[in-house]
Amino acid sequence: SSDEIIEEVRGLVATGVREITLIGQNVNSYGLKVAGERTFAQLLYAVSDVEGVERIRYTTSHPRDMGPDVIQAYRDLPKLTSHLHLPVQSGSSRVLRRMKRFYTRDRYLEVVDQLLSARPDMILSTDFIVGFPGETDEDFEQTMTLLDRVGFASSFSFKYSQRPGTPALRLVERGEVPPAVSQARLERLQLRQREISKALNAGMAGRTLDVLVEGPSRYDEGVVCGRTSGFQMVNFPGDLGLVGQTVPVSIIAGFTNSLRGEARP
C-alpha cells in the first residue's frame, strides 16, 4: 500500500538515503485497480512531502498510463528528477498495434512534447525492439526517424526473439524478419544512438550540474562519480567524504556514456 511505501521512505531517509526510486511494472499504473488507493501521481506528491528526500525517480513507466496528473507533477515537484525511461519499442504505429502496446507513434510523441513542456530539461531514455514479426523496411525507418525526433539520451535495443507461449509467435509464421535483416537494423539503430548520446553529452560542456555522489570511479584513483538529476554519470576529482552529498560540478567534457567535470569551490 502507499502508506507502507511512505513509511519505508521515511525509514530510508532516517538512515541517510537522499534519493528514492519507485519500482514497478508498469509503475505509473499504480493504484488504478485498488479502491481508495493513491494514484501514482498522488504517490509522487506524498513521497515528495517526506522531509529529507532530495530526489525521486521511478521505473519503468508505460506511455499508455502517462496521464496529465503525472505530467503535472513535473511542474510541481522539484524533487522529481529530470530523467524518464519511457519505453517506445517501435516508431511504427502499425508495429505498435501488432505488439499490443495500446498507443500510436503520434500519441507517444504527444506525451514526449507534454513532458518537455512541463520540464524543459527532461532527458529521456527508451527501449527498442527491432525485427518484430512483420516489421517492414518502412516500419524500421519510422523507428529511426522517431529516434532522431526525440533525441533519446540512451536506449536499450534488442532483436525480437521468440518466446514460448506468447501471442507474437502466431505472427512469426506470417512475417518473420530474416535474422540478418534484424541484425543489420539493430546495428544501424545502435550506431545512431551512440552518435546522439555523444552529441548530447558533449553539449553539456561548460554547464554546471548538481551531482549526487555515489562512490569512487571504477577507473581512476582520486576520482569520484555520481549522477545528475538527468541520470548522467559524472566523474570528477574528489575524495570519498563526498559520497552522499550533492555537489555542483562544472562539466568540462562529454563522452558517449558519461561526463567529466570539476567540483566548483
mmCIF file of N, CA, C and O in Angstrom, residues 114-184:
data_model
loop_
_atom_site.group_PDB
_atom_site.id
_atom_site.type_symbol
_atom_site.label_atom_id
_atom_site.label_comp_id
_atom_site.label_asym_id
_atom_site.label_seq_id
_atom_site.Cartn_x
_atom_site.Cartn_y
_atom_site.Cartn_z
ATOM 1 N N GLN A 114 4.515 16.914 -24.154
ATOM 2 C CA GLN A 114 3.916 17.378 -22.901
ATOM 3 C C GLN A 114 4.936 17.334 -21.765
ATOM 4 O O GLN A 114 4.982 18.245 -20.926
ATOM 5 N N LEU A 115 5.732 16.293 -21.732
ATOM 6 C CA LEU A 115 6.764 16.190 -20.702
ATOM 7 C C LEU A 115 7.793 17.311 -20.838
ATOM 8 O O LEU A 115 8.201 17.925 -19.846
ATOM 9 N N LEU A 116 8.201 17.593 -22.069
ATOM 10 C CA LEU A 116 9.186 18.653 -22.287
ATOM 11 C C LEU A 116 8.609 20.028 -21.991
ATOM 12 O O LEU A 116 9.330 20.936 -21.578
ATOM 13 N N SER A 117 7.311 20.179 -22.194
ATOM 14 C CA SER A 117 6.664 21.437 -21.837
ATOM 15 C C SER A 117 6.660 21.623 -20.320
ATOM 16 O O SER A 117 6.876 22.732 -19.817
ATOM 17 N N ALA A 118 6.415 20.525 -19.602
ATOM 18 C CA ALA A 118 6.385 20.589 -18.139
ATOM 19 C C ALA A 118 7.783 20.718 -17.546
ATOM 20 O O ALA A 118 7.965 21.383 -16.524
ATOM 21 N N ARG A 119 8.765 20.099 -18.179
ATOM 22 C CA ARG A 119 10.139 20.075 -17.664
ATOM 23 C C ARG A 119 11.094 20.191 -18.864
ATOM 24 O O ARG A 119 11.517 19.187 -19.434
ATOM 25 N N PRO A 120 11.428 21.414 -19.266
ATOM 26 C CA PRO A 120 12.217 21.611 -20.489
ATOM 27 C C PRO A 120 13.569 20.913 -20.492
ATOM 28 O O PRO A 120 14.106 20.621 -21.569
ATOM 29 N N ASP A 121 14.141 20.644 -19.305
ATOM 30 C CA ASP A 121 15.444 19.972 -19.262
ATOM 31 C C ASP A 121 15.311 18.451 -19.162
ATOM 32 O O ASP A 121 16.285 17.757 -18.854
ATOM 33 N N MET A 122 14.120 17.927 -19.457
ATOM 34 C CA MET A 122 13.880 16.493 -19.372
ATOM 35 C C MET A 122 14.822 15.719 -20.292
ATOM 36 O O MET A 122 15.028 16.087 -21.444
ATOM 37 N N ILE A 123 15.389 14.646 -19.756
ATOM 38 C CA ILE A 123 16.237 13.731 -20.522
ATOM 39 C C ILE A 123 15.536 12.382 -20.571
ATOM 40 O O ILE A 123 15.168 11.827 -19.536
ATOM 41 N N LEU A 124 15.356 11.873 -21.785
ATOM 42 C CA LEU A 124 14.593 10.644 -21.975
ATOM 43 C C LEU A 124 15.484 9.496 -22.429
ATOM 44 O O LEU A 124 16.410 9.683 -23.217
ATOM 45 N N SER A 125 15.172 8.316 -21.931
ATOM 46 C CA SER A 125 15.756 7.078 -22.442
ATOM 47 C C SER A 125 14.608 6.139 -22.784
ATOM 48 O O SER A 125 13.458 6.383 -22.419
ATOM 49 N N THR A 126 14.923 5.057 -23.501
ATOM 50 C CA THR A 126 13.828 4.219 -24.004
ATOM 51 C C THR A 126 14.298 2.805 -24.277
ATOM 52 O O THR A 126 15.473 2.472 -24.082
ATOM 53 N N ASP A 127 13.369 1.963 -24.755
ATOM 54 C CA ASP A 127 13.648 0.605 -25.211
ATOM 55 C C ASP A 127 13.179 0.475 -26.653
ATOM 56 O O ASP A 127 12.139 1.041 -27.030
ATOM 57 N N PHE A 128 13.931 -0.296 -27.446
ATOM 58 C CA PHE A 128 13.531 -0.619 -28.811
ATOM 59 C C PHE A 128 13.602 -2.127 -29.032
ATOM 60 O O PHE A 128 14.504 -2.799 -28.505
ATOM 61 N N ILE A 129 12.667 -2.647 -29.814
ATOM 62 C CA ILE A 129 12.744 -3.999 -30.347
ATOM 63 C C ILE A 129 12.707 -3.881 -31.866
ATOM 64 O O ILE A 129 11.792 -3.272 -32.423
ATOM 65 N N VAL A 130 13.731 -4.420 -32.532
ATOM 66 C CA VAL A 130 13.730 -4.424 -33.997
ATOM 67 C C VAL A 130 13.481 -5.845 -34.486
ATOM 68 O O VAL A 130 13.739 -6.816 -33.779
ATOM 69 N N GLY A 131 12.965 -5.937 -35.697
ATOM 70 C CA GLY A 131 12.723 -7.250 -36.274
ATOM 71 C C GLY A 131 11.495 -7.952 -35.739
ATOM 72 O O GLY A 131 11.376 -9.179 -35.845
ATOM 73 N N PHE A 132 10.559 -7.189 -35.156
ATOM 74 C CA PHE A 132 9.306 -7.806 -34.716
ATOM 75 C C PHE A 132 8.608 -8.397 -35.937
ATOM 76 O O PHE A 132 8.684 -7.834 -37.035
ATOM 77 N N PRO A 133 7.941 -9.544 -35.790
ATOM 78 C CA PRO A 133 7.310 -10.187 -36.944
ATOM 79 C C PRO A 133 6.469 -9.221 -37.774
ATOM 80 O O PRO A 133 5.607 -8.524 -37.254
ATOM 81 N N GLY A 134 6.771 -9.182 -39.074
ATOM 82 C CA GLY A 134 6.042 -8.313 -39.984
ATOM 83 C C GLY A 134 6.627 -6.921 -40.128
ATOM 84 O O GLY A 134 6.128 -6.125 -40.923
ATOM 85 N N GLU A 135 7.696 -6.590 -39.384
ATOM 86 C CA GLU A 135 8.299 -5.260 -39.499
ATOM 87 C C GLU A 135 8.921 -5.091 -40.880
ATOM 88 O O GLU A 135 9.805 -5.848 -41.275
ATOM 89 N N THR A 136 8.465 -4.083 -41.606
ATOM 90 C CA THR A 136 8.980 -3.806 -42.945
ATOM 91 C C THR A 136 10.110 -2.784 -42.866
ATOM 92 O O THR A 136 10.373 -2.184 -41.807
ATOM 93 N N ASP A 137 10.765 -2.567 -44.014
ATOM 94 C CA ASP A 137 11.791 -1.531 -44.064
ATOM 95 C C ASP A 137 11.192 -0.177 -43.701
ATOM 96 O O ASP A 137 11.821 0.628 -43.006
ATOM 97 N N GLU A 138 9.980 0.091 -44.168
ATOM 98 C CA GLU A 138 9.325 1.363 -43.856
ATOM 99 C C GLU A 138 9.046 1.490 -42.354
ATOM 100 O O GLU A 138 9.236 2.566 -41.774
ATOM 101 N N ASP A 139 8.607 0.400 -41.744
ATOM 102 C CA ASP A 139 8.376 0.420 -40.300
ATOM 103 C C ASP A 139 9.663 0.771 -39.560
ATOM 104 O O ASP A 139 9.663 1.589 -38.628
ATOM 105 N N PHE A 140 10.757 0.138 -39.967
ATOM 106 C CA PHE A 140 12.025 0.392 -39.287
ATOM 107 C C PHE A 140 12.487 1.829 -39.503
ATOM 108 O O PHE A 140 13.027 2.459 -38.578
ATOM 109 N N GLU A 141 12.268 2.366 -40.705
ATOM 110 C CA GLU A 141 12.646 3.761 -40.948
ATOM 111 C C GLU A 141 11.870 4.696 -40.021
ATOM 112 O O GLU A 141 12.388 5.725 -39.587
ATOM 113 N N GLN A 142 10.630 4.356 -39.713
ATOM 114 C CA GLN A 142 9.858 5.169 -38.778
ATOM 115 C C GLN A 142 10.459 5.117 -37.371
ATOM 116 O O GLN A 142 10.399 6.101 -36.624
ATOM 117 N N THR A 143 11.032 3.980 -37.015
ATOM 118 C CA THR A 143 11.742 3.900 -35.732
ATOM 119 C C THR A 143 12.958 4.814 -35.747
ATOM 120 O O THR A 143 13.230 5.533 -34.769
ATOM 121 N N MET A 144 13.688 4.820 -36.850
ATOM 122 C CA MET A 144 14.875 5.669 -36.938
ATOM 123 C C MET A 144 14.504 7.154 -36.891
ATOM 124 O O MET A 144 15.204 7.944 -36.240
ATOM 125 N N THR A 145 13.420 7.531 -37.561
ATOM 126 C CA THR A 145 13.036 8.943 -37.522
ATOM 127 C C THR A 145 12.530 9.339 -36.139
ATOM 128 O O THR A 145 12.733 10.476 -35.700
ATOM 129 N N LEU A 146 11.906 8.414 -35.425
ATOM 130 C CA LEU A 146 11.469 8.718 -34.061
ATOM 131 C C LEU A 146 12.673 8.889 -33.143
ATOM 132 O O LEU A 146 12.688 9.772 -32.277
ATOM 133 N N LEU A 147 13.705 8.067 -33.334
ATOM 134 C CA LEU A 147 14.930 8.208 -32.557
ATOM 135 C C LEU A 147 15.507 9.609 -32.724
ATOM 136 O O LEU A 147 15.892 10.269 -31.753
ATOM 137 N N ASP A 148 15.549 10.089 -33.957
ATOM 138 C CA ASP A 148 16.077 11.431 -34.209
ATOM 139 C C ASP A 148 15.133 12.514 -33.693
ATOM 140 O O ASP A 148 15.579 13.543 -33.181
ATOM 141 N N ARG A 149 13.841 12.288 -33.856
ATOM 142 C CA ARG A 149 12.841 13.293 -33.433
ATOM 143 C C ARG A 149 12.910 13.540 -31.923
ATOM 144 O O ARG A 149 12.869 14.674 -31.462
ATOM 145 N N VAL A 150 13.040 12.468 -31.138
ATOM 146 C CA VAL A 150 13.054 12.612 -29.678
ATOM 147 C C VAL A 150 14.466 12.917 -29.177
ATOM 148 O O VAL A 150 14.646 13.693 -28.244
ATOM 149 N N GLY A 151 15.472 12.315 -29.809
ATOM 150 C CA GLY A 151 16.845 12.528 -29.349
ATOM 151 C C GLY A 151 17.106 11.873 -28.007
ATOM 152 O O GLY A 151 17.619 12.515 -27.081
ATOM 153 N N PHE A 152 16.766 10.607 -27.886
ATOM 154 C CA PHE A 152 16.953 9.893 -26.618
ATOM 155 C C PHE A 152 18.411 9.944 -26.171
ATOM 156 O O PHE A 152 19.322 9.773 -26.972
ATOM 157 N N ALA A 153 18.599 10.152 -24.875
ATOM 158 C CA ALA A 153 19.956 10.173 -24.337
ATOM 159 C C ALA A 153 20.590 8.793 -24.376
ATOM 160 O O ALA A 153 21.816 8.659 -24.507
ATOM 161 N N SER A 154 19.766 7.758 -24.257
ATOM 162 C CA SER A 154 20.260 6.387 -24.317
ATOM 163 C C SER A 154 19.076 5.471 -24.592
ATOM 164 O O SER A 154 17.917 5.873 -24.449
ATOM 165 N N SER A 155 19.381 4.244 -24.970
ATOM 166 C CA SER A 155 18.316 3.283 -25.198
ATOM 167 C C SER A 155 18.845 1.871 -25.031
ATOM 168 O O SER A 155 20.030 1.607 -25.243
ATOM 169 N N PHE A 156 17.951 0.980 -24.634
ATOM 170 C CA PHE A 156 18.221 -0.448 -24.642
ATOM 171 C C PHE A 156 17.548 -0.998 -25.900
ATOM 172 O O PHE A 156 16.345 -0.802 -26.094
ATOM 173 N N SER A 157 18.296 -1.664 -26.750
ATOM 174 C CA SER A 157 17.745 -2.135 -28.015
ATOM 175 C C SER A 157 18.098 -3.597 -28.228
ATOM 176 O O SER A 157 19.207 -4.040 -27.924
ATOM 177 N N PHE A 158 17.128 -4.329 -28.775
ATOM 178 C CA PHE A 158 17.260 -5.769 -28.923
ATOM 179 C C PHE A 158 16.582 -6.226 -30.209
ATOM 180 O O PHE A 158 15.676 -5.571 -30.713
ATOM 181 N N LYS A 159 17.028 -7.375 -30.706
ATOM 182 C CA LYS A 159 16.315 -8.052 -31.780
ATOM 183 C C LYS A 159 15.167 -8.853 -31.175
ATOM 184 O O LYS A 159 15.294 -9.410 -30.083
ATOM 185 N N TYR A 160 14.051 -8.900 -31.897
ATOM 186 C CA TYR A 160 12.938 -9.734 -31.443
ATOM 187 C C TYR A 160 13.403 -11.176 -31.322
ATOM 188 O O TYR A 160 14.115 -11.699 -32.183
ATOM 189 N N SER A 161 13.018 -11.826 -30.231
ATOM 190 C CA SER A 161 13.324 -13.239 -30.033
ATOM 191 C C SER A 161 12.036 -13.968 -29.677
ATOM 192 O O SER A 161 11.202 -13.449 -28.940
ATOM 193 N N GLN A 162 11.899 -15.162 -30.202
ATOM 194 C CA GLN A 162 10.684 -15.936 -29.970
ATOM 195 C C GLN A 162 10.664 -16.469 -28.542
ATOM 196 O O GLN A 162 11.662 -16.981 -28.041
ATOM 197 N N ARG A 163 9.510 -16.303 -27.893
ATOM 198 C CA ARG A 163 9.323 -16.811 -26.534
ATOM 199 C C ARG A 163 8.106 -17.724 -26.520
ATOM 200 O O ARG A 163 7.021 -17.316 -26.968
ATOM 201 N N PRO A 164 8.260 -18.951 -26.006
ATOM 202 C CA PRO A 164 7.129 -19.891 -25.989
ATOM 203 C C PRO A 164 5.924 -19.307 -25.253
ATOM 204 O O PRO A 164 6.060 -18.641 -24.224
ATOM 205 N N GLY A 165 4.733 -19.550 -25.831
ATOM 206 C CA GLY A 165 3.505 -19.154 -25.168
ATOM 207 C C GLY A 165 3.072 -17.726 -25.408
ATOM 208 O O GLY A 165 2.042 -17.302 -24.878
ATOM 209 N N THR A 166 3.860 -16.959 -26.175
ATOM 210 C CA THR A 166 3.488 -15.557 -26.409
ATOM 211 C C THR A 166 2.628 -15.430 -27.662
ATOM 212 O O THR A 166 2.822 -16.170 -28.637
ATOM 213 N N PRO A 167 1.677 -14.491 -27.671
ATOM 214 C CA PRO A 167 0.827 -14.308 -28.854
ATOM 215 C C PRO A 167 1.629 -13.982 -30.111
ATOM 216 O O PRO A 167 1.192 -14.299 -31.225
ATOM 217 N N ALA A 168 2.801 -13.336 -29.938
ATOM 218 C CA ALA A 168 3.590 -12.937 -31.107
ATOM 219 C C ALA A 168 4.054 -14.133 -31.928
ATOM 220 O O ALA A 168 4.354 -13.988 -33.117
ATOM 221 N N LEU A 169 4.111 -15.311 -31.317
ATOM 222 C CA LEU A 169 4.530 -16.491 -32.070
ATOM 223 C C LEU A 169 3.612 -16.752 -33.257
ATOM 224 O O LEU A 169 4.054 -17.266 -34.292
ATOM 225 N N ARG A 170 2.336 -16.405 -33.104
ATOM 226 C CA ARG A 170 1.398 -16.622 -34.206
ATOM 227 C C ARG A 170 1.693 -15.688 -35.374
ATOM 228 O O ARG A 170 1.294 -15.952 -36.507
ATOM 229 N N LEU A 171 2.379 -14.573 -35.089
ATOM 230 C CA LEU A 171 2.724 -13.628 -36.145
ATOM 231 C C LEU A 171 3.959 -14.064 -36.919
ATOM 232 O O LEU A 171 4.154 -13.647 -38.066
ATOM 233 N N VAL A 172 4.810 -14.864 -36.276
ATOM 234 C CA VAL A 172 6.063 -15.267 -36.903
ATOM 235 C C VAL A 172 5.805 -16.003 -38.208
ATOM 236 O O VAL A 172 6.478 -15.777 -39.227
ATOM 237 N N GLU A 173 4.823 -16.897 -38.185
ATOM 238 C CA GLU A 173 4.545 -17.707 -39.373
ATOM 239 C C GLU A 173 4.154 -16.846 -40.568
ATOM 240 O O GLU A 173 4.398 -17.223 -41.720
ATOM 241 N N ARG A 174 3.574 -15.678 -40.300
ATOM 242 C CA ARG A 174 3.077 -14.848 -41.399
ATOM 243 C C ARG A 174 4.042 -13.731 -41.775
ATOM 244 O O ARG A 174 3.778 -12.996 -42.726
ATOM 245 N N GLY A 175 5.129 -13.577 -41.039
ATOM 246 C CA GLY A 175 6.006 -12.461 -41.392
ATOM 247 C C GLY A 175 7.292 -12.396 -40.606
ATOM 248 O O GLY A 175 7.638 -11.334 -40.079
ATOM 249 N N GLU A 176 8.004 -13.505 -40.531
ATOM 250 C CA GLU A 176 9.263 -13.493 -39.791
ATOM 251 C C GLU A 176 10.295 -12.637 -40.523
ATOM 252 O O GLU A 176 10.464 -12.731 -41.743
ATOM 253 N N VAL A 177 11.001 -11.790 -39.782
ATOM 254 C CA VAL A 177 12.066 -10.968 -40.355
ATOM 255 C C VAL A 177 13.349 -11.799 -40.357
ATOM 256 O O VAL A 177 13.727 -12.351 -39.319
ATOM 257 N N PRO A 178 14.029 -11.928 -41.495
ATOM 258 C CA PRO A 178 15.260 -12.716 -41.537
ATOM 259 C C PRO A 178 16.272 -12.234 -40.493
ATOM 260 O O PRO A 178 16.427 -11.017 -40.303
ATOM 261 N N PRO A 179 16.963 -13.150 -39.818
ATOM 262 C CA PRO A 179 17.922 -12.757 -38.770
ATOM 263 C C PRO A 179 18.957 -11.754 -39.253
ATOM 264 O O PRO A 179 19.327 -10.834 -38.506
ATOM 265 N N ALA A 180 19.448 -11.899 -40.475
ATOM 266 C CA ALA A 180 20.464 -10.971 -40.973
ATOM 267 C C ALA A 180 19.906 -9.558 -41.108
ATOM 268 O O ALA A 180 20.612 -8.568 -40.856
ATOM 269 N N VAL A 181 18.626 -9.455 -41.482
ATOM 270 C CA VAL A 181 17.991 -8.144 -41.598
ATOM 271 C C VAL A 181 17.824 -7.520 -40.218
ATOM 272 O O VAL A 181 18.108 -6.332 -40.014
ATOM 273 N N SER A 182 17.368 -8.325 -39.246
ATOM 274 C CA SER A 182 17.218 -7.825 -37.873
ATOM 275 C C SER A 182 18.554 -7.347 -37.326
ATOM 276 O O SER A 182 18.635 -6.293 -36.671
ATOM 277 N N GLN A 183 19.612 -8.109 -37.570
ATOM 278 C CA GLN A 183 20.932 -7.729 -37.072
ATOM 279 C C GLN A 183 21.404 -6.423 -37.692
ATOM 280 O O GLN A 183 21.931 -5.544 -37.001
ATOM 281 N N ALA A 184 21.207 -6.267 -38.991
ATOM 282 C CA ALA A 184 21.624 -5.032 -39.656
ATOM 283 C C ALA A 184 20.839 -3.833 -39.131
ATOM 284 O O ALA A 184 21.405 -2.750 -38.918
#
